[in-house]
mmCIF file of C-alpha atoms in Angstrom:
data_model
loop_
_atom_site.group_PDB
_atom_site.id
_atom_site.type_symbol
_atom_site.label_atom_id
_atom_site.label_comp_id
_atom_site.label_asym_id
_atom_site.label_seq_id
_atom_site.Cartn_x
_atom_site.Cartn_y
_atom_site.Cartn_z
ATOM 1 C CA MET F 1 23.938 36.503 -9.848
ATOM 2 C CA ASN F 2 26.547 36.771 -7.438
ATOM 3 C CA GLU F 3 29.591 35.311 -7.926
ATOM 4 C CA CYS F 4 29.400 32.655 -5.054
ATOM 5 C CA GLU F 5 26.043 31.310 -6.503
ATOM 6 C CA LYS F 6 27.381 31.376 -9.918
ATOM 7 C CA ASN F 7 30.218 29.367 -8.054
ATOM 8 C CA ARG F 8 27.962 26.652 -6.141
ATOM 9 C CA GLU F 9 26.326 26.206 -9.265
ATOM 10 C CA ARG F 10 29.070 25.191 -11.139
ATOM 11 C CA ILE F 11 30.432 23.470 -7.803
ATOM 12 C CA HIS F 12 27.090 21.259 -8.385
ATOM 13 C CA GLN F 13 27.421 20.761 -12.308
ATOM 14 C CA ARG F 14 30.994 19.226 -11.255
ATOM 15 C CA LEU F 15 29.162 17.174 -8.949
ATOM 16 C CA ASP F 16 26.493 15.821 -11.704
ATOM 17 C CA GLY F 17 29.658 14.761 -13.813
ATOM 18 C CA ASP F 18 29.932 17.861 -16.171
ATOM 19 C CA VAL F 19 32.872 18.455 -17.226
ATOM 20 C CA LEU F 20 33.701 22.606 -17.486
ATOM 21 C CA PRO F 21 35.037 24.692 -20.184
ATOM 22 C CA ALA F 22 38.565 25.802 -19.035
ATOM 23 C CA ALA F 23 37.517 29.138 -18.412
ATOM 24 C CA GLU F 24 34.977 28.217 -15.897
ATOM 25 C CA ALA F 25 37.026 25.883 -14.343
ATOM 26 C CA ALA F 26 39.309 28.528 -13.939
ATOM 27 C CA ALA F 27 37.030 30.659 -12.280
ATOM 28 C CA LEU F 28 35.892 28.277 -9.842
ATOM 29 C CA THR F 29 39.113 27.212 -8.775
ATOM 30 C CA GLU F 30 40.234 31.095 -8.189
ATOM 31 C CA HIS F 31 37.010 31.728 -6.064
ATOM 32 C CA LEU F 32 37.033 28.721 -4.236
ATOM 33 C CA ARG F 33 40.755 29.608 -2.868
ATOM 34 C CA THR F 34 39.554 32.935 -2.033
ATOM 35 C CA CYS F 35 35.738 31.975 -0.514
ATOM 36 C CA THR F 36 36.174 30.013 2.893
ATOM 37 C CA PRO F 37 31.763 29.025 1.793
ATOM 38 C CA CYS F 38 32.028 28.239 -0.869
ATOM 39 C CA HIS F 39 35.259 26.293 -0.653
ATOM 40 C CA GLU F 40 33.772 24.472 2.483
ATOM 41 C CA LEU F 41 30.492 23.840 0.416
ATOM 42 C CA ASP F 42 32.424 22.584 -2.594
ATOM 43 C CA ARG F 43 34.273 19.999 0.391
ATOM 44 C CA ASP F 44 31.475 19.223 1.895
ATOM 45 C CA LEU F 45 29.653 18.174 -0.997
ATOM 46 C CA THR F 46 32.027 16.132 -2.652
ATOM 47 C CA ARG F 47 32.348 13.952 1.001
ATOM 48 C CA ILE F 48 29.116 13.693 1.366
ATOM 49 C CA GLN F 49 28.644 12.524 -2.814
ATOM 50 C CA THR F 50 32.207 10.327 -1.486
ATOM 51 C CA GLU F 51 29.224 8.597 1.629
ATOM 52 C CA LEU F 52 26.212 8.461 -0.013
ATOM 53 C CA ARG F 53 28.176 6.153 -3.210
ATOM 54 C CA GLY F 54 30.359 4.198 -0.877
ATOM 55 C CA LEU F 55 26.856 2.740 1.800
ATOM 56 C CA PRO F 56 26.721 -0.397 2.087
ATOM 57 C CA ALA F 57 24.302 -2.488 -0.923
ATOM 58 C CA VAL F 58 21.903 -4.608 0.370
ATOM 59 C CA GLU F 59 21.093 -8.197 -0.575
ATOM 60 C CA LEU F 60 17.618 -9.326 -1.022
ATOM 61 C CA PRO F 61 16.959 -12.386 1.428
ATOM 62 C CA ASP F 62 16.044 -15.310 -0.506
ATOM 63 C CA PRO F 63 12.761 -16.301 0.848
ATOM 64 C CA VAL F 64 11.640 -13.028 -0.819
ATOM 65 C CA LEU F 65 12.628 -14.547 -4.319
ATOM 66 C CA HIS F 66 10.887 -17.823 -3.572
ATOM 67 C CA ALA F 67 7.842 -15.969 -2.612
ATOM 68 C CA VAL F 68 8.073 -14.279 -6.241
ATOM 69 C CA TRP F 69 8.636 -17.046 -7.799
ATOM 70 C CA SER F 70 5.955 -19.417 -6.311
ATOM 71 C CA ARG F 71 3.389 -15.863 -7.289
ATOM 72 C CA THR F 72 4.516 -16.017 -10.714
ATOM 73 C CA VAL F 73 6.083 -18.513 -12.852
ATOM 74 C CA ASP F 74 5.334 -21.777 -10.489
ATOM 75 C CA ARG F 75 1.940 -20.653 -10.866
ATOM 76 C CA ARG F 76 1.509 -20.830 -13.953
ATOM 77 C CA THR F 77 3.463 -23.695 -14.448
ATOM 78 C CA ARG F 78 1.035 -25.906 -11.948
ATOM 79 C CA LEU F 79 -2.300 -24.386 -13.925
ATOM 80 C CA PRO F 80 -1.926 -24.298 -17.917
ATOM 81 C CA ARG F 81 -3.926 -21.203 -19.287
ATOM 82 C CA LEU F 82 -7.595 -22.294 -20.274
ATOM 83 C CA PRO F 83 -9.749 -20.485 -23.080
ATOM 84 C CA ARG F 84 -11.605 -17.752 -21.502
ATOM 85 C CA PHE F 85 -15.091 -19.355 -21.318
ATOM 86 C CA ALA F 86 -13.276 -22.049 -19.806
ATOM 87 C CA ALA F 87 -11.458 -20.406 -17.587
ATOM 88 C CA ALA F 88 -14.805 -18.336 -16.647
ATOM 89 C CA ALA F 89 -16.687 -21.640 -16.454
ATOM 90 C CA ALA F 90 -14.414 -22.608 -13.728
ATOM 91 C CA VAL F 91 -14.490 -19.482 -11.908
ATOM 92 C CA ALA F 92 -18.256 -19.921 -12.267
ATOM 93 C CA ALA F 93 -17.552 -23.070 -10.628
ATOM 94 C CA LEU F 94 -15.239 -22.271 -8.159
ATOM 95 C CA LEU F 95 -17.784 -19.839 -6.482
ATOM 96 C CA LEU F 96 -20.756 -21.407 -6.792
ATOM 97 C CA GLY F 97 -19.029 -24.553 -5.155
ATOM 98 C CA GLY F 98 -17.311 -22.447 -2.356
ATOM 99 C CA TRP F 99 -20.932 -20.863 -1.789
ATOM 100 C CA LEU F 100 -22.533 -24.744 -1.201
ATOM 101 C CA TRP F 101 -19.856 -25.772 0.872
ATOM 102 C CA THR F 102 -20.125 -22.722 2.581
ATOM 103 C CA ARG F 103 -24.055 -23.718 3.242
ATOM 104 C CA GLU F 104 -23.316 -27.216 3.475
ATOM 105 C CA PRO F 105 -20.031 -28.114 5.004
ATOM 106 C CA SER F 106 -21.390 -31.630 6.031
ATOM 107 C CA VAL F 107 -22.072 -32.776 2.442
ATOM 108 C CA ALA F 108 -19.900 -31.157 0.718
ATOM 109 C CA PRO F 109 -17.896 -33.563 -1.806
ATOM 110 C CA VAL F 110 -14.701 -34.923 -0.959
ATOM 111 C CA GLU F 111 -11.943 -35.784 -3.635
ATOM 112 C CA SER F 112 -9.017 -37.793 -3.138
ATOM 113 C CA ALA F 113 -5.596 -36.041 -3.317
ATOM 114 C CA SER F 114 -5.420 -39.163 -6.423
ATOM 115 C CA THR F 115 -8.077 -37.079 -8.397
ATOM 116 C CA LEU F 116 -5.493 -34.574 -9.335
ATOM 117 C CA ASN F 117 -3.309 -37.482 -10.867
ATOM 118 C CA ARG F 118 -6.171 -38.363 -12.989
ATOM 119 C CA ILE F 119 -6.832 -34.851 -14.908
ATOM 120 C CA VAL F 120 -4.543 -34.921 -17.863
ATOM 121 C CA ILE F 121 -4.697 -31.702 -19.796
ATOM 122 C CA ASP F 122 -4.207 -31.603 -23.074
ATOM 123 C CA THR F 123 -3.697 -27.831 -23.775
ATOM 124 C CA GLU F 124 -3.825 -27.955 -27.679
ATOM 125 C CA ARG F 125 -6.693 -29.568 -27.476
ATOM 126 C CA VAL F 126 -8.865 -27.659 -25.238
ATOM 127 C CA ARG F 127 -8.080 -24.569 -27.447
ATOM 128 C CA GLU F 128 -9.805 -26.445 -30.382
ATOM 129 C CA ASP F 129 -12.655 -28.158 -28.463
ATOM 130 C CA PRO F 130 -15.008 -26.890 -26.533
ATOM 131 C CA ALA F 131 -16.317 -30.099 -25.518
ATOM 132 C CA TYR F 132 -13.219 -30.993 -23.949
ATOM 133 C CA ALA F 133 -12.693 -27.456 -22.587
ATOM 134 C CA ARG F 134 -15.843 -27.737 -20.827
ATOM 135 C CA GLU F 135 -15.554 -31.252 -19.940
ATOM 136 C CA ILE F 136 -11.411 -30.093 -18.290
ATOM 137 C CA ALA F 137 -13.266 -27.208 -16.783
ATOM 138 C CA GLU F 138 -15.722 -29.492 -15.241
ATOM 139 C CA LYS F 139 -12.989 -31.683 -13.420
ATOM 140 C CA VAL F 140 -10.751 -29.087 -12.670
ATOM 141 C CA ARG F 141 -13.791 -27.335 -10.674
ATOM 142 C CA ARG F 142 -14.059 -30.441 -9.081
ATOM 143 C CA VAL F 143 -10.987 -30.186 -7.759
ATOM 144 C CA LEU F 144 -10.846 -27.078 -7.035
ATOM 145 C CA SER F 145 -14.394 -27.201 -5.426
ATOM 146 C CA THR F 146 -13.037 -29.123 -2.567
ATOM 147 C CA THR F 147 -9.928 -27.606 -1.943
ATOM 148 C CA SER F 148 -11.038 -23.921 -2.447
ATOM 149 C CA ASN F 149 -11.952 -22.642 0.831
ATOM 150 C CA ALA F 150 -8.413 -24.396 2.005
ATOM 151 C CA LEU F 151 -6.491 -22.210 -0.702
ATOM 152 C CA GLU F 152 -8.302 -19.382 0.445
ATOM 153 C CA ARG F 153 -7.106 -19.709 3.813
ATOM 154 C CA THR F 154 -3.963 -20.260 3.280
ATOM 155 C CA GLU F 155 -3.771 -17.262 0.679
ATOM 156 C CA ASN F 156 -4.722 -15.083 3.031
ATOM 157 C CA THR F 157 -3.003 -16.293 6.087
ATOM 158 C CA ALA F 158 0.585 -15.871 3.881
ATOM 159 C CA LEU F 159 -0.750 -12.542 2.793
ATOM 160 C CA ARG F 160 -0.805 -11.426 6.237
ATOM 161 C CA GLU F 161 2.267 -12.838 7.142
ATOM 162 C CA VAL F 162 3.770 -11.147 4.187
ATOM 163 C CA PHE F 163 1.874 -7.386 3.714
ATOM 164 C CA GLY F 164 -0.162 -7.430 6.945
ATOM 165 C CA ASP F 165 -3.839 -7.000 7.168
ATOM 166 C CA VAL F 166 -3.174 -3.077 4.824
ATOM 167 C CA SER F 167 -1.587 -5.783 1.764
ATOM 168 C CA VAL F 168 -5.154 -6.990 0.610
ATOM 169 C CA ALA F 169 -6.044 -3.647 -1.072
ATOM 170 C CA ILE F 170 -2.520 -4.124 -2.683
ATOM 171 C CA ASP F 171 -3.767 -5.347 -5.701
ATOM 172 C CA HIS F 172 -6.359 -2.345 -6.182
ATOM 173 C CA VAL F 173 -3.749 0.029 -5.684
ATOM 174 C CA PRO F 174 -2.833 1.266 -9.041
ATOM 175 C CA VAL F 175 0.307 1.944 -10.995
ATOM 176 C CA ARG F 176 0.726 5.734 -11.827
ATOM 177 C CA ARG F 177 2.873 8.299 -11.959
ATOM 178 C CA ARG F 178 2.803 10.809 -10.048
ATOM 179 C CA SER F 179 0.814 13.307 -10.212
ATOM 180 C CA PRO F 180 1.030 17.133 -9.855
ATOM 181 C CA THR F 181 -0.623 17.058 -6.502
ATOM 182 C CA LEU F 182 1.080 14.863 -5.172
ATOM 183 C CA GLU F 183 4.804 16.684 -5.474
ATOM 184 C CA ASN F 184 2.621 19.438 -3.628
ATOM 185 C CA GLU F 185 2.586 16.873 -0.494
ATOM 186 C CA LEU F 186 6.260 15.987 -1.160
ATOM 187 C CA MET B 1 9.090 -10.929 -22.102
ATOM 188 C CA ASP B 2 9.361 -14.693 -21.778
ATOM 189 C CA GLU B 3 9.682 -16.283 -18.738
ATOM 190 C CA ARG B 4 13.600 -16.486 -18.928
ATOM 191 C CA GLY B 5 13.247 -12.563 -19.369
ATOM 192 C CA PHE B 6 11.052 -12.215 -16.529
ATOM 193 C CA GLN B 7 14.090 -14.560 -14.294
ATOM 194 C CA ARG B 8 16.798 -12.742 -15.754
ATOM 195 C CA VAL B 9 15.175 -9.122 -14.585
ATOM 196 C CA VAL B 10 14.281 -10.359 -10.908
ATOM 197 C CA LEU B 11 17.421 -11.906 -10.281
ATOM 198 C CA GLU B 12 19.474 -8.562 -11.643
ATOM 199 C CA GLN B 13 17.454 -5.717 -10.572
ATOM 200 C CA GLY B 14 16.106 -7.626 -7.335
ATOM 201 C CA ASN B 15 18.869 -5.867 -4.860
ATOM 202 C CA ARG B 16 18.933 -2.779 -6.714
ATOM 203 C CA VAL B 17 14.874 -2.478 -6.030
ATOM 204 C CA TYR B 18 15.495 -3.702 -2.698
ATOM 205 C CA SER B 19 17.968 -1.273 -1.652
ATOM 206 C CA TYR B 20 16.101 1.687 -3.111
ATOM 207 C CA ALA B 21 12.746 0.883 -1.325
ATOM 208 C CA ALA B 22 14.811 0.005 1.929
ATOM 209 C CA MET B 23 16.531 3.644 2.026
ATOM 210 C CA ILE B 24 13.122 5.366 1.201
ATOM 211 C CA LEU B 25 11.155 2.778 3.689
ATOM 212 C CA ARG B 26 13.744 2.367 5.872
ATOM 213 C CA ASP B 27 12.156 -0.839 7.489
ATOM 214 C CA PRO B 28 13.741 -4.027 5.581
ATOM 215 C CA GLY B 29 10.322 -5.368 5.775
ATOM 216 C CA GLU B 30 8.523 -3.546 3.733
ATOM 217 C CA ALA B 31 11.043 -2.926 1.127
ATOM 218 C CA GLN B 32 11.001 -7.029 1.010
ATOM 219 C CA ASP B 33 7.220 -6.418 0.358
ATOM 220 C CA VAL B 34 7.660 -3.812 -1.922
ATOM 221 C CA VAL B 35 9.743 -5.739 -4.202
ATOM 222 C CA GLN B 36 7.352 -8.557 -4.740
ATOM 223 C CA GLU B 37 4.713 -6.420 -5.086
ATOM 224 C CA ALA B 38 6.524 -5.029 -7.911
ATOM 225 C CA MET B 39 7.996 -8.494 -9.415
ATOM 226 C CA VAL B 40 4.563 -9.713 -9.358
ATOM 227 C CA ARG B 41 3.276 -7.058 -10.889
ATOM 228 C CA LEU B 42 5.771 -7.391 -13.767
ATOM 229 C CA TRP B 43 4.877 -10.568 -14.501
ATOM 230 C CA GLN B 44 1.260 -9.612 -14.648
ATOM 231 C CA HIS B 45 2.513 -6.788 -17.456
ATOM 232 C CA ARG B 46 4.780 -8.776 -19.098
ATOM 233 C CA GLU B 47 3.314 -8.816 -22.162
ATOM 234 C CA THR B 48 3.197 -5.291 -22.520
ATOM 235 C CA VAL B 49 6.196 -3.521 -20.903
ATOM 236 C CA ASP B 50 8.674 -2.991 -23.457
ATOM 237 C CA GLY B 51 11.725 -4.923 -23.167
ATOM 238 C CA ASP B 52 14.015 -1.990 -23.117
ATOM 239 C CA GLY B 53 11.801 -0.503 -20.258
ATOM 240 C CA VAL B 54 11.797 -3.146 -18.058
ATOM 241 C CA ARG B 55 14.053 -1.662 -15.471
ATOM 242 C CA GLY B 56 12.427 2.031 -15.360
ATOM 243 C CA TRP B 57 9.005 0.497 -15.243
ATOM 244 C CA LEU B 58 10.512 -1.560 -12.448
ATOM 245 C CA LYS B 59 11.889 0.969 -10.562
ATOM 246 C CA ARG B 60 8.639 3.638 -11.020
ATOM 247 C CA THR B 61 6.418 1.199 -9.981
ATOM 248 C CA ALA B 62 8.435 -0.351 -6.612
ATOM 249 C CA HIS B 63 8.760 3.984 -6.489
ATOM 250 C CA ASN B 64 4.576 4.474 -6.627
ATOM 251 C CA LEU B 65 4.717 1.124 -4.140
ATOM 252 C CA CYS B 66 6.469 2.873 -1.645
ATOM 253 C CA ILE B 67 4.923 6.153 -1.721
ATOM 254 C CA ASP B 68 1.919 4.466 -0.789
ATOM 255 C CA ARG B 69 3.692 2.838 1.531
ATOM 256 C CA ILE B 70 4.708 6.122 3.503
ATOM 257 C CA ARG B 71 1.114 7.280 2.691
ATOM 258 C CA ARG B 72 -0.763 4.624 4.655
ATOM 259 C CA ARG B 73 1.535 5.205 7.232
ATOM 260 C CA ARG B 74 -0.486 8.186 8.288
ATOM 261 C CA ILE B 75 2.613 9.650 9.856
ATOM 262 C CA GLN B 76 3.805 12.315 8.019
ATOM 263 C CA PRO B 77 7.536 12.929 7.252
ATOM 264 C CA VAL B 78 9.166 15.721 9.420
ATOM 265 C CA PRO B 79 7.952 18.959 7.706
ATOM 266 C CA VAL B 80 10.502 19.860 5.310
ATOM 267 C CA ALA B 81 11.701 23.697 6.465
ATOM 268 C CA GLU B 82 12.162 25.612 3.499
ATOM 269 C CA GLU B 83 15.708 26.782 4.732
ATOM 270 C CA ASP B 84 17.421 30.179 3.632
ATOM 271 C CA PRO B 85 20.411 29.298 1.284
ATOM 272 C CA ARG B 86 22.192 31.961 2.143
ATOM 273 C CA GLU B 87 21.369 30.860 5.738
ATOM 274 C CA PRO B 88 25.073 31.068 7.257
ATOM 275 C CA VAL B 89 26.733 28.265 7.977
ATOM 276 C CA ASP B 90 28.918 27.471 10.869
ATOM 277 C CA PRO B 91 32.055 26.811 8.874
ATOM 278 C CA THR B 92 33.965 25.308 11.790
ATOM 279 C CA PRO B 93 32.132 22.722 13.154
ATOM 280 C CA ASP B 94 33.142 22.067 16.837
ATOM 281 C CA PRO B 95 36.660 19.629 16.113
ATOM 282 C CA GLY B 96 35.577 17.322 18.930
ATOM 283 C CA ARG B 97 32.396 16.018 17.333
ATOM 284 C CA LEU B 98 34.566 15.113 14.280
ATOM 285 C CA ALA B 99 32.881 11.878 12.514
ATOM 286 C CA GLU B 100 34.781 8.843 11.439
ATOM 287 C CA SER B 101 33.286 7.325 8.186
ATOM 288 C CA GLU B 102 30.827 5.186 9.622
ATOM 289 C CA GLN B 103 29.199 7.335 11.612
ATOM 290 C CA THR B 104 29.243 9.756 9.199
ATOM 291 C CA ALA B 105 27.362 6.998 6.917
ATOM 292 C CA ARG B 106 24.911 6.859 9.829
ATOM 293 C CA GLY B 107 24.541 10.150 10.060
ATOM 294 C CA ILE B 108 23.590 10.285 6.233
ATOM 295 C CA GLU B 109 21.375 7.775 6.527
ATOM 296 C CA ALA B 110 19.680 9.387 9.833
ATOM 297 C CA ALA B 111 19.372 12.425 7.801
ATOM 298 C CA LEU B 112 17.987 11.387 4.988
ATOM 299 C CA GLU B 113 15.455 9.405 7.158
ATOM 300 C CA ARG B 114 14.286 13.071 7.985
ATOM 301 C CA MET B 115 14.156 14.840 4.336
ATOM 302 C CA SER B 116 11.039 14.106 1.838
ATOM 303 C CA PRO B 117 10.719 11.137 0.249
ATOM 304 C CA LEU B 118 10.739 12.729 -3.216
ATOM 305 C CA ASP B 119 13.999 14.198 -1.648
ATOM 306 C CA ARG B 120 15.395 11.197 -0.665
ATOM 307 C CA SER B 121 14.563 9.274 -3.699
ATOM 308 C CA VAL B 122 16.162 11.749 -5.754
ATOM 309 C CA LEU B 123 19.210 11.345 -3.832
ATOM 310 C CA VAL B 124 19.461 7.726 -3.331
ATOM 311 C CA LEU B 125 18.325 7.482 -7.087
ATOM 312 C CA ARG B 126 21.263 9.670 -8.237
ATOM 313 C CA GLU B 127 23.959 9.492 -5.621
ATOM 314 C CA VAL B 128 24.220 5.802 -4.148
ATOM 315 C CA GLN B 129 22.223 4.092 -7.201
ATOM 316 C CA GLN B 130 24.329 6.276 -9.620
ATOM 317 C CA LEU B 131 21.642 5.880 -12.187
ATOM 318 C CA PRO B 132 21.238 8.963 -15.736
ATOM 319 C CA TYR B 133 19.461 11.497 -15.151
ATOM 320 C CA ALA B 134 16.814 10.537 -18.081
ATOM 321 C CA GLU B 135 16.102 7.496 -16.192
ATOM 322 C CA ILE B 136 15.669 8.848 -13.075
ATOM 323 C CA ALA B 137 13.297 12.012 -14.315
ATOM 324 C CA GLU B 138 11.218 9.090 -16.043
ATOM 325 C CA ILE B 139 11.084 6.891 -12.793
ATOM 326 C CA LEU B 140 10.113 10.547 -10.737
ATOM 327 C CA GLY B 141 7.656 11.531 -13.412
ATOM 328 C CA LEU B 142 10.131 15.002 -13.339
ATOM 329 C CA PRO B 143 11.080 16.855 -15.995
ATOM 330 C CA LEU B 144 15.339 17.209 -16.307
ATOM 331 C CA GLY B 145 15.699 20.581 -15.160
ATOM 332 C CA THR B 146 13.209 20.451 -12.305
ATOM 333 C CA LEU B 147 15.295 17.463 -11.691
ATOM 334 C CA LYS B 148 18.674 19.100 -11.425
ATOM 335 C CA ALA B 149 17.513 22.144 -9.284
ATOM 336 C CA ARG B 150 15.827 19.426 -6.955
ATOM 337 C CA LEU B 151 19.176 17.389 -6.812
ATOM 338 C CA HIS B 152 20.891 20.343 -6.001
ATOM 339 C CA ARG B 153 18.565 21.450 -3.286
ATOM 340 C CA ALA B 154 18.776 18.362 -1.911
ATOM 341 C CA ARG B 155 22.543 18.223 -1.520
ATOM 342 C CA GLU B 156 22.930 21.385 0.144
ATOM 343 C CA GLN B 157 19.621 20.108 2.308
ATOM 344 C CA LEU B 158 21.108 17.256 3.909
ATOM 345 C CA ARG B 159 24.577 18.866 3.874
ATOM 346 C CA ARG B 160 22.968 21.458 6.716
ATOM 347 C CA ARG B 161 21.309 18.832 8.377
ATOM 348 C CA LEU B 162 24.004 16.952 9.156
ATOM 349 C CA ILE B 163 26.149 20.283 10.136
ATOM 350 C CA ARG B 164 23.129 21.353 12.265
ATOM 351 C CA GLU B 165 23.374 17.487 13.873
ATOM 352 C CA GLY B 166 26.766 17.809 14.761
ATOM 353 C CA VAL B 167 28.097 15.728 12.343
ATOM 354 C CA GLN B 168 31.380 16.210 9.929
ATOM 355 C CA PRO B 169 29.767 16.063 6.410
#
C-alpha cells in the first residue's frame, strides 16, 4: 500500500468518526500538506459529508398517518378478536354470503343500519361460551354478508388509489433479508 | 408491543423512514406507500418484533419494500461503471461552474439518484441519517467490513460523479 492509499484510508476513518492515533494523525496531516490529490480528496469528501448531513428533512403527510391508523389500531378497535372457530365461521359465512349475493343480487338480504347497533358483543363470554360465540358469529355474518361487496369495492378502490394496480400483490411480497444474489444484482 | 407502543414508534420513526424511502425511491408517493406498508406489517408482527429491535426491523422492512419497488419498476438503474479509483481527477474544476450550497445539494441528490440502490442506501443511512454502523449492517444484511468498504467506495464514487457533472463538491 503506497502512501496515498494508506492516507486515503485514514481520510475515510476520520470521516467515519474514528479518532486516529496521534502518530497516524500527524502522518496524515503531513501527507495532506504535500500531496495535492489527497488534499483535495479530503476537502471534497468533508464538504460532501457536510452537505449530505444538511439535506432538508421531509415530513410524512398527515393523510399517511391517518391511513396507517385506519389499517391498524382503528381496525382492531372496530372488530374485537373472536376465537378462531368463530372467526373461521364468520369468514366462511362471508364467503358464502358473497357468493349468494353474486348469484342472486335481487334477493340478497338487506339489513338496516340499526342492525349494527343491536349487536352487543360480550368478548369474555365469546371466549368461554361456544354457543354464544356461534350466535355472535351468525349476527356478524348477516351484517357482513349484506355489506361485504360494498366493503370489498371500497377497499379495492382505496388500495388502487394508494398503491396503484401493482399494490394488490403487496401482501404476498415476503419481508426478507437481502440474499447474496441480490447483492450481485445491485 | 402494545397499541400505545406501536403509536409511539409510528410517530417517532415515520419521518425517518419516509425520508429514507423518499431518497431511495425519489418518488414521494411511492415513499408514502412504503411507509404505510411497513407500518402495517409492523402492526401485524407486533407480538413477535422485539421491543429493542423495532427500529431496525422497521427500517429493514422499508428497505426491502423499496428494493421490491425498484425491481417492479423494471427500470434498471443506470449501470454503475466500475471506475478505476486511480482515475485521474481534474484537480481544478472550472471556477465558473462553482456552485452555491443549494445547487450542490441538488447536484448531490441528482448524483445519488444515478448510483446503485445499495450504494445509495449506504450513503443515506450513514451520512444523511447518521445511523451507527451496526444498525446499518443489520438493515442491509451486510458484514461490518463489507459495509465500511462499500461506504468508502460510495463516497468517492459520489465525488467523482459530482466533479464529472461540474458540481463543486
